[in-house]
Structure formats: C-alpha cells, structure tokens
Coordinates of C-alpha atoms and ligand atoms in Angstrom, one line a residue:
X1 CA 1.5 0.8 -26.0
X2 CA -0.2 -2.2 -24.5
X3 CA 0.0 -2.4 -20.7
X4 CA -0.8 -5.3 -18.4
X5 CA -1.6 -4.6 -14.7
X6 CA -1.6 -7.5 -12.2
X7 CA -4.1 -7.3 -9.4
X8 CA -7.8 -6.8 -8.6
X9 CA -8.2 -4.1 -6.0
X10 CA -9.0 -0.5 -5.8
X11 CA -5.3 0.2 -6.2
X12 CA -5.2 -1.5 -9.6
X13 CA -8.5 0.2 -10.7
X14 CA -7.0 3.6 -9.9
X15 CA -3.7 2.7 -11.6
X16 CA -5.6 1.7 -14.8
X17 CA -7.7 4.8 -14.6
X18 CA -4.7 7.1 -14.3
X19 CA -2.6 5.3 -16.9
X20 CA -5.4 5.4 -19.4
X21 CA -5.3 9.2 -19.4
X22 CA -1.8 9.1 -20.9
X23 CA -1.8 9.2 -24.7
X24 CA 1.1 6.7 -24.8
X25 CA -1.4 4.0 -23.5
X26 CA -3.3 2.2 -26.3
X27 CA -4.8 -0.8 -24.5
X28 CA -4.9 -1.8 -20.9
X29 CA -5.3 -5.4 -19.7
X30 CA -5.8 -6.2 -16.0
X31 CA -5.4 -9.7 -14.5
X32 CA -7.8 -10.6 -13.0
X33 CA -9.5 -7.2 -12.4
X34 CA -13.0 -6.6 -11.1
X35 CA -16.4 -5.2 -12.2
X36 CA -15.2 -1.6 -12.1
X37 CA -11.9 -2.3 -13.9
X38 CA -13.9 -4.1 -16.6
X39 CA -15.5 -0.8 -17.6
X40 CA -12.2 0.7 -18.6
X41 CA -9.9 -2.2 -19.4
X42 CA -9.9 -5.8 -20.6
X43 CA -9.9 -8.2 -17.7
X44 CA -8.2 -11.5 -18.3
X45 CA -8.3 -14.6 -16.1
X46 CA -4.6 -15.3 -15.2
X47 CA -3.1 -16.6 -12.0
X48 CA -0.9 -13.7 -11.0
X49 CA 1.5 -15.9 -9.0
X50 CA 2.2 -18.0 -12.1
X51 CA 5.0 -16.4 -14.1
X52 CA 4.6 -18.8 -17.0
X53 CA 0.9 -17.9 -17.5
X54 CA 1.9 -14.2 -17.3
X55 CA 4.7 -14.6 -19.9
X56 CA 2.2 -16.4 -22.2
X57 CA -0.3 -13.5 -21.7
X58 CA 2.3 -11.0 -22.6
X59 CA 3.0 -12.8 -25.8
X60 CA -0.7 -13.4 -26.7
X61 CA -1.7 -9.7 -26.2
X62 CA 1.6 -8.1 -27.4
X63 CA 2.1 -6.4 -24.0
X64 CA 4.9 -3.8 -23.9
X65 CA 4.8 -3.1 -20.1
X66 CA 3.8 -5.1 -17.0
X67 CA 2.9 -3.3 -13.8
X68 CA 2.7 -5.5 -10.6
X69 CA 0.2 -4.2 -8.1
X70 CA 0.2 -6.4 -5.0
X71 CA 3.1 -7.9 -2.9
X72 CA 2.3 -11.6 -3.4
X73 CA 3.7 -11.9 -6.9
X74 CA 6.8 -9.8 -5.9
X75 CA 7.4 -12.2 -3.0
X76 CA 7.2 -15.1 -5.5
X77 CA 9.8 -13.5 -7.8
X78 CA 7.5 -12.9 -10.7
X79 CA 9.2 -9.6 -11.5
X80 CA 12.6 -11.4 -11.8
X81 CA 11.2 -14.0 -14.2
X82 CA 9.5 -11.4 -16.4
X83 CA 12.6 -9.2 -16.6
X84 CA 14.7 -12.3 -17.4
X85 CA 12.3 -12.9 -20.3
X86 CA 13.1 -9.4 -21.5
X87 CA 9.7 -8.0 -20.6
X88 CA 9.7 -4.3 -19.4
X89 CA 8.3 -4.7 -15.8
X90 CA 7.5 -2.4 -12.9
X91 CA 8.1 -4.1 -9.6
X92 CA 11.2 -4.9 -7.4
X93 CA 13.1 -8.2 -7.4
X94 CA 12.4 -10.9 -4.9
X95 CA 15.6 -10.1 -3.1
X96 CA 14.9 -6.4 -2.7
X97 CA 11.2 -7.2 -1.8
X98 CA 12.5 -8.5 1.5
X99 CA 12.1 -4.9 2.6
X100 CA 8.4 -5.9 2.9
X101 CA 8.5 -9.7 3.2
X102 CA 10.9 -9.8 6.2
X103 CA 10.7 -7.4 9.1
X104 CA 14.0 -8.8 10.4
X105 CA 15.7 -8.0 7.1
X106 CA 14.5 -4.4 7.2
X107 CA 15.6 -4.0 10.8
X108 CA 19.1 -5.3 9.9
X109 CA 19.2 -2.8 7.0
X110 CA 18.2 0.0 9.3
X111 CA 21.0 -1.1 11.7
X112 CA 23.6 -1.2 8.9
X113 CA 22.7 2.2 7.4
X114 CA 21.7 4.1 10.6
X115 CA 18.1 4.8 9.6
X116 CA 16.1 5.8 12.7
X117 CA 13.5 3.1 13.7
X118 CA 12.2 1.5 16.9
X119 CA 14.8 -0.4 19.0
X120 CA 14.3 -4.1 18.6
X121 CA 15.6 -7.6 18.9
X122 CA 14.8 -10.6 16.7
X123 CA 14.5 -14.2 17.7
X124 CA 14.3 -17.5 15.8
X125 CA 13.0 -19.6 18.8
X126 CA 10.5 -19.2 21.6
X127 CA 12.5 -19.4 24.9
X128 CA 15.0 -16.6 24.3
X129 CA 12.1 -14.4 23.1
X130 CA 10.1 -15.1 26.3
X131 CA 13.2 -14.3 28.5
X132 CA 13.8 -11.1 26.6
X133 CA 10.2 -9.9 27.0
X134 CA 10.4 -10.5 30.8
X135 CA 13.3 -8.0 31.0
X136 CA 11.2 -5.2 29.2
X137 CA 8.4 -2.9 30.1
X138 CA 5.1 -2.6 28.2
X139 CA 3.9 -1.5 25.7
X140 CA 5.9 -3.7 23.3
X141 CA 5.2 -4.4 19.7
X142 CA 5.5 -8.1 18.6
X143 CA 5.8 -8.8 14.9
X144 CA 5.8 -12.0 12.9
X145 CA 8.7 -11.7 10.5
X146 CA 7.0 -12.5 7.2
X147 CA 3.9 -11.5 5.2
X148 CA 0.8 -12.1 7.4
X149 CA -1.9 -10.2 5.6
X150 CA -1.7 -7.3 8.1
X151 CA -2.4 -9.6 11.1
X152 CA 1.2 -10.2 12.1
X153 CA 1.7 -7.1 14.3
X154 CA 0.5 -7.2 17.9
X155 CA 0.7 -4.1 20.0
X156 CA 1.1 -5.6 23.5
X157 CA -0.2 -3.3 26.2
X158 CA 1.1 -5.5 29.0
X159 CA 3.9 -8.2 29.3
X160 CA 1.4 -11.1 29.5
X161 CA 0.0 -10.1 26.1
X162 CA 3.5 -9.9 24.6
X163 CA 4.3 -13.4 25.9
X164 CA 1.1 -14.9 24.5
X165 CA 1.8 -13.1 21.1
X166 CA 5.2 -14.8 20.7
X167 CA 3.8 -18.1 21.9
X168 CA 1.1 -17.8 19.2
X169 CA 3.6 -16.8 16.5
X170 CA 6.0 -19.7 17.3
X171 CA 3.1 -22.2 17.6
X172 CA 2.7 -21.9 13.8
X173 CA -0.5 -19.9 13.4
X174 CA 1.3 -17.6 10.9
X175 CA 2.9 -20.5 9.0
X176 CA 6.3 -19.6 7.6
X177 CA 5.8 -15.9 8.3
X178 CA 6.2 -16.8 12.0
X179 CA 9.6 -18.6 11.7
X180 CA 11.1 -15.5 13.4
X181 CA 9.7 -12.7 15.5
X182 CA 10.8 -9.1 15.9
X183 CA 10.1 -7.5 19.3
X184 CA 10.3 -3.8 19.4
X185 CA 9.8 -0.6 21.3
X186 CA 6.4 1.1 21.0
X187 CA 6.8 4.4 19.2
X188 CA 4.7 7.4 20.1
X189 CA 3.7 9.9 17.5
X190 CA 1.6 10.4 14.4
X191 CA 1.7 8.0 11.5
X192 CA 2.0 9.0 7.8
X193 CA 3.3 7.4 4.6
X194 CA 5.6 8.6 2.0
X195 CA 5.7 7.1 -1.5
X196 CA 8.8 7.3 -3.6
X197 CA 9.8 5.8 -7.0
X198 CA 13.3 4.4 -7.1
X199 CA 15.2 3.1 -10.1
X200 CA 18.1 1.7 -8.1
X201 CA 19.7 5.1 -7.8
X202 CA 17.4 8.1 -8.3
X203 CA 14.7 8.7 -5.6
X204 CA 11.5 10.6 -6.7
X205 CA 8.8 11.4 -4.1
X206 CA 5.4 11.0 -5.6
X207 CA 3.2 11.9 -2.7
X208 CA 2.3 11.5 1.0
X209 CA -0.8 10.0 2.5
X210 CA -2.5 9.0 5.7
X211 CA -4.4 5.8 6.1
X212 CA -7.2 4.8 8.6
X213 CA -6.3 1.2 9.6
X214 CA -9.0 0.6 12.3
X215 CA -12.5 -0.5 11.3
X216 CA -14.4 2.0 13.5
X217 CA -14.9 5.7 13.8
X218 CA -12.3 7.5 16.0
X219 CA -9.7 4.8 15.1
X220 CA -11.4 2.1 17.2
X221 CA -12.0 -1.6 16.6
X222 CA -10.0 -4.2 14.7
X223 CA -7.2 -3.5 12.2
X224 CA -8.1 -3.6 8.5
X225 CA -6.3 -3.2 5.2
X226 CA -7.3 0.5 5.4
X227 CA -10.7 2.1 5.6
X228 CA -9.9 5.4 3.9
X229 CA -7.0 7.7 3.1
X230 CA -6.2 11.2 2.0
X231 CA -3.3 13.0 0.3
X232 CA -1.2 15.1 1.1
X233 CA -0.5 14.3 4.7
X234 CA 0.0 17.7 6.4
X235 CA 2.4 16.3 9.0
X236 CA 4.8 15.3 6.2
X237 CA 5.6 18.9 5.4
X238 CA 8.7 19.7 3.3
X239 CA 11.1 19.7 6.3
X240 CA 9.9 16.3 7.6
X241 CA 9.9 14.9 4.0
X242 CA 13.5 16.0 3.4
X243 CA 14.6 14.4 6.7
X244 CA 12.8 11.2 5.7
X245 CA 14.6 11.1 2.4
X246 CA 18.0 11.9 3.8
X247 CA 17.9 9.9 7.0
X248 CA 15.8 6.9 6.1
X249 CA 15.2 6.4 2.3
X250 CA 18.6 7.3 0.8
X251 CA 20.6 5.4 3.4
X252 CA 18.4 2.3 2.9
X253 CA 18.7 2.5 -0.9
X254 CA 22.5 2.8 -0.7
X255 CA 22.6 -0.2 1.6
X256 CA 20.5 -2.2 -0.9
X257 CA 23.0 -1.3 -3.7
X258 CA 25.9 -2.2 -1.4
X259 CA 24.3 -5.7 -0.8
X260 CA 23.9 -6.2 -4.6
X261 CA 20.1 -6.0 -4.5
X262 CA 19.3 -2.4 -5.8
X263 CA 15.7 -1.5 -5.3
X264 CA 13.5 -0.6 -8.4
X265 CA 9.9 0.2 -8.0
X266 CA 7.7 2.1 -5.6
X267 CA 8.9 2.2 -2.0
X268 CA 6.2 2.9 0.6
X269 CA 7.6 4.1 3.9
X270 CA 5.3 3.9 6.9
X271 CA 6.6 6.5 9.3
X272 CA 6.1 7.6 12.9
X273 CA 6.6 11.3 13.3
X274 CA 7.2 13.0 16.6
X275 CA 8.5 16.6 17.1
X276 CA 9.1 16.7 13.4
X277 CA 11.4 13.7 13.5
X278 CA 10.5 10.7 11.4
X279 CA 11.2 7.1 12.3
X280 CA 10.6 4.1 10.2
X281 CA 7.7 1.8 11.1
X282 CA 7.9 -0.4 8.1
X283 CA 8.5 -0.5 4.4
X284 CA 6.2 -1.9 1.7
X285 CA 7.5 -2.5 -1.8
X286 CA 4.2 -1.6 -3.7
X287 CA 1.6 1.0 -3.7
X288 CA -0.7 1.1 -0.6
X289 CA -4.3 0.4 -0.9
X290 CA -6.3 2.7 -0.5
X291 CA -3.4 5.2 -0.5
X292 CA -2.8 4.6 -4.2
X293 CA -6.3 5.7 -5.0
X294 CA -5.7 9.2 -3.7
X295 CA -2.2 9.4 -5.2
X296 CA -3.6 8.5 -8.7
X297 CA -6.4 11.0 -8.4
X298 CA -3.8 13.7 -7.9
X299 CA -1.2 12.5 -10.4
X300 CA -3.4 11.4 -13.3
X301 CA -1.8 10.3 -16.6
X302 CA 1.8 11.5 -15.8
X303 CA 2.2 8.4 -13.6
X304 CA 2.7 6.3 -16.7
X305 CA 5.8 8.2 -17.7
X306 CA 7.2 8.0 -14.2
X307 CA 6.5 4.2 -13.9
X308 CA 8.1 3.5 -17.4
X309 CA 11.2 5.6 -16.5
X310 CA 11.5 3.7 -13.2
X311 CA 11.4 0.4 -15.0
X312 CA 14.0 1.6 -17.6
X313 CA 16.3 3.0 -15.0
X314 CA 15.9 6.6 -16.3
X315 CA 14.1 8.2 -13.4
X316 CA 16.4 11.2 -13.3
X317 CA 14.7 12.4 -16.5
X318 CA 11.3 12.6 -14.8
X319 CA 9.6 15.7 -13.2
X320 CA 6.3 15.4 -11.4
X321 CA 3.9 18.3 -12.0
X322 CA 2.1 19.0 -8.8
X323 CA -1.2 20.7 -8.4
X324 CA -2.1 22.4 -5.1
X325 CA -4.9 19.9 -4.6
X326 CA -6.2 17.4 -2.0
X327 CA -7.7 14.0 -2.5
X328 CA -9.7 11.8 -0.1
X329 CA -11.1 8.3 -0.4
X330 CA -13.7 6.5 1.7
X331 CA -13.7 2.7 1.7
X332 CA -17.1 0.9 1.7
X333 CA -16.7 -2.6 3.0
X334 CA -19.0 -5.6 3.4
X335 CA -20.9 -5.8 6.8
X336 CA -18.7 -8.0 9.1
X337 CA -15.3 -7.0 7.6
X338 CA -12.5 -7.5 8.8
X339 CA -14.2 -10.6 10.3
X340 CA -16.4 -12.9 8.2
X341 CA -18.8 -11.3 5.8
X342 CA -21.4 -12.3 3.2
X343 CA -20.6 -12.3 -0.5
X344 CA -23.0 -11.6 -3.4
X345 CA -24.9 -8.6 -1.9
X346 CA -26.2 -6.3 -4.6
X347 CA -24.9 -2.7 -4.9
X348 CA -27.3 -0.2 -6.6
X349 CA -26.8 3.4 -7.7
X350 CA -23.3 3.1 -9.2
X351 CA -24.4 3.9 -12.8
X352 CA -25.5 7.4 -11.8
X353 CA -22.3 8.4 -10.0
X354 CA -20.1 11.1 -11.5
X355 CA -16.9 9.8 -13.0
X356 CA -14.3 12.4 -14.0
X357 CA -10.9 13.8 -12.8
X358 CA -12.5 14.9 -9.5
X359 CA -14.9 12.1 -8.7
X360 CA -14.3 8.4 -9.1
X361 CA -15.7 5.3 -7.5
X362 CA -12.9 2.8 -7.7
X363 CA -13.9 -0.8 -7.3
X364 CA -12.1 -3.4 -5.1
X365 CA -14.1 -6.6 -4.3
X366 CA -16.8 -6.5 -6.9
X367 CA -18.1 -8.7 -9.8
X368 CA -20.8 -8.3 -12.3
X369 CA -23.6 -10.9 -12.1
X370 CA -26.6 -10.7 -14.6
X371 CA -25.9 -7.1 -15.3
X372 CA -25.7 -6.1 -11.6
X373 CA -22.7 -5.3 -9.5
X374 CA -22.4 -7.5 -6.4
X375 CA -19.9 -7.5 -3.5
X376 CA -17.2 -10.1 -3.8
X377 CA -14.8 -9.3 -1.0
X378 CA -14.2 -7.4 2.3
X379 CA -13.2 -4.0 1.0
X380 CA -15.5 -3.3 -2.0
X381 CA -15.6 0.3 -3.2
X382 CA -13.4 3.4 -2.8
X383 CA -15.3 6.7 -3.1
X384 CA -12.5 9.0 -4.2
X385 CA -12.6 12.8 -4.8
X386 CA -10.2 15.6 -5.4
X387 CA -10.7 19.3 -4.5
X388 CA -8.9 22.5 -3.7
X389 CA -9.1 21.7 0.0
X390 CA -9.3 18.6 2.1
X391 CA -12.5 19.6 3.8
X392 CA -14.2 20.0 0.3
X393 CA -12.9 16.6 -0.8
X394 CA -14.3 15.1 2.4
X395 CA -17.7 16.7 1.8
X396 CA -17.8 15.5 -1.8
X397 CA -16.9 11.9 -1.0
X398 CA -19.6 11.7 1.7
X399 CA -22.2 13.3 -0.6
X400 CA -21.3 10.9 -3.3
X401 CA -21.8 7.9 -1.0
X402 CA -25.4 9.0 -0.3
X403 CA -26.2 7.9 -3.9
X404 CA -25.0 4.3 -3.3
X405 CA -27.7 1.9 -2.2
X406 CA -26.0 -1.1 -0.6
X407 CA -27.6 -2.4 2.6
X408 CA -24.8 -5.1 2.7
X409 CA -22.1 -2.6 3.3
X410 CA -20.7 0.1 5.7
X411 CA -18.1 2.8 5.9
X412 CA -16.4 5.1 8.4
X413 CA -17.9 8.5 8.8
X414 CA -14.8 10.3 9.9
X415 CA -12.1 9.8 7.2
X416 CA -9.8 12.8 7.3
X417 CA -10.4 13.7 10.9
X418 CA -6.8 13.8 11.9
X419 CA -5.9 16.4 9.3
X420 CA -9.1 18.4 9.8
Ligands
AMP1 P1 3.3 -2.7 10.3 O1 2.6 -3.9 9.6 O2 4.7 -2.9 10.7 O3 3.0 -1.4 9.6 O4 2.4 -2.5 11.6 C1 1.0 -2.2 11.6 C2 0.7 -1.1 12.4 O5 1.1 -1.3 13.8 C3 1.4 0.2 12.1 O6 0.8 0.9 11.0 C4 1.4 1.0 13.4 O7 0.2 1.6 13.6 C5 1.6 -0.1 14.4 N1 3.0 -0.3 14.8 C6 3.9 -1.1 14.2 N2 5.1 -1.0 14.8 C7 5.0 -0.1 15.8 C8 5.8 0.5 16.7 N3 7.1 0.1 16.9 N4 5.3 1.5 17.5 C9 4.1 1.9 17.4 N5 3.2 1.4 16.6 C10 3.6 0.4 15.7
LIG2 N1 -3.2 0.5 3.4 C1 -2.1 -0.2 3.9 C2 -1.4 -1.0 2.9 O1 -1.7 -1.0 1.7 O2 -0.5 -1.8 3.3

C-alpha cells in the first residue's frame, strides 16, 4: 500500500522508518519531510493544514492510508475532512482533539468521569482569576487554555508570579489560546507518559516513556519540546499502568463516547505518579516528539498493522509483540534553542553513522543543501539506540554522537539519569 505521513520532525522520521519495515508498505510519502526522511521516503511539498491540497495529493499518488503526525492539522479538522472524503486516516476528529487543544475541556472531562488530576478552577476573564489566586497558596500552576507551543504553562512559585501569569495570558500574548485560563494545584511526584491506541472503544497500550523537557543537564533551564527520552519508563510498572488505564484512560474514553465524540488515534497521557498512584497532568492526541522515536525503535514494523486497525475500528484484533528491550534518544539542538538560534549550520559525519534496528539517527530540523545536511530548526537530530538494558542504550547513543561533527549544535549529557 501507499502511505502518506504528514509532518517533518523526528517523530515522522521514526514513524516512516518503522512503517517501512512492514511488508504491507509499498511506498511512503511524507509531507513536507526533512533531509533524513528524504533518504527513506518521497518528500512532497504540501501545506499540511490545507485539507484540499492533501486530498489532491492522495489522489495524485494513489495513497491508501494517511497518518497525521502533529497536532496542528488535527486542531484544524484535517482528519474529519479526509475521512469525509472516504480516505483511510489515522488521527482523531477536531472535536475529540479538544483533549489536547483545550485544557479546560480536559479538566471538565476529568470532573465528569472522576479521573484523578490536579484540583483546578477555570476563568474566562481576568478579575475573578486574580481574586481566586489571592485566596490560594503557592506553588500554583497557571495554564493558557489552548495550544501555545509548549509555552502556555507557568509554574508559579509565588502568588505574585501567578498574578502576573494570568495578567499576561489575558493581555493577549497567547492569542486565542489565552481566551481562558486554568489555575491548578501543583502536583508533586515523578512524571511519565503512557501511549495508547484507541479506536473509539478498544484501548491498546503501546509503550511508556519519560521525556526531558528542560534544556539543561540536571533538568535545569528553560522548557523545550523535549531534549531526550527513553522507553520503557520504570515508574510506570504493570500496577501503575493498570491503574492509569482503569482510573484515567477508560473513564475518559467512555465520557468521550457519551458526548458523541469517540476518540480514535493515539492518546498520550502525561502523568504525575506519587506513591504508585497516577494523576493526569495533560493529554495529547498525537505521538510525543521525541517519545515516538524510542517507541518506534522498540515496535518496528508491527506499528503499521496497529495504526491501520485503529483507523478501521478493529483494534481488538491487534496484539503487540514486546521484546524485553530498552530504547533511548538524545536530541541534538541548534545553539541558542529554545531561544533564537542560527539556521544553515553544516552537520558533518552523518553518512558514516550506523543505521539499523538498534542504531538510528532520526532527523528533525534538517535540509539538504548542495549535497550537505544543514540545520534548519531548533531540534535537529535524534540519536536513538536500542539495547538489552537502558544503560547500554545510553552508552551507545552517546558513543554515536561522538561521530557527529556539528559546532552549531549541543545536547544534554544526562539523558536517562532518572531511571539510572
Ligand atoms: P503541560 O503542557 O500541561 O504538560 O505542562 C507542561 C509541564 O508543566 C508538565 O510536563 C509538568 O512538568 C508541568 N506541570 C503541568 N501541570 C502541572 C501540575 N498541576 N503540577 C505540577 N507540574 C505540572
Ligand atoms: N515531548 C513532548 C511532546 O511531544 O509534547
């Protein structure tokens, strides 16, 4: 079959790489892709927020299956339009994507279904929010309701900081995403993520992971999209995983059905775990980046069957074959990220890297210029390995990085520290 993946990150490179290992896959197209993806798939220039362009691409290349990587097209309803055109599509509806696109919506769902999460209140205007904050004690977490590219969450360590955060959100600096705020209790514990496929009804766990959101070693500095990840997350053992499914995921999915917006796709639950009890931090309605890279490294080609069955509503037929393995990825980013950074810096040494089922360099922000790979974004490469133990995977990733010659980039030296 012919498969079209929408997106251009390390997530989409790893999806294309895994799917390509499945004999059902004849051709992979990625829109718009990047320099690494171009080595294994045909990259096409399409605006992934423009459903008409995507439908035309599907016709032109005889695409049988479309896989939507990032949240932006889901928020635009691209999945609904493709499905209405009769195109087999992996990705939730615009309505059910509210689990990611509106924090207030998710909190209301948790209230309705009893899923454990931080206590909260939401506000649509400034004054009541300020009054509420003055009755609370720090730390507090202030969140812009909508999609804010990871910048909409402020952990306020004192009341002044919480007040200025709501002022900023309502002043319009987050655009529409800041039309409402959620103010919630700060939860203590250890964070981990669970990924499940859902076809409206059946829930299939496909892996756990831990991300490293801060830019600096020891979890210091600014928040980023993620500087590295590993899978599995030891804290999400079988007991905690089962509690997460039964207390959080299943009630949420039932509530979505009850509201007439069943969820189909991959649900990414960000959890805070304390004393073996999970609470929901947030949902995303797509694969995490870089968490996807470690999941794909472990799952390989079988992911295509699982994604297809999800899209067809036949997930109950699918079984995942687990190996007792570990995967770890280290993100290399342009100097200056997550602030401003230079584009166009040359990356050498990539051609000699190993590339097999245990070692992969997934590309994110790269392009090819005059036969050379240059950086074209903040997060640029994902050095991903798989081994029998996490410590071995960590050693292999860092050894692999030694061969990359890129003065314009940097990476964290401690990915995996929490588990090790
Ligand atoms: P979110 O975009 O909701 O995932 O928030 C980004 C990050 O902020 C999370 O990954 C957590 O590290 C942190 N965070 C969000 N909400 C809370 C909370 N209620 N308590 C503690 N940390 C939180
Ligand atoms: N790595 C965090 C995310 O994909 O949202």
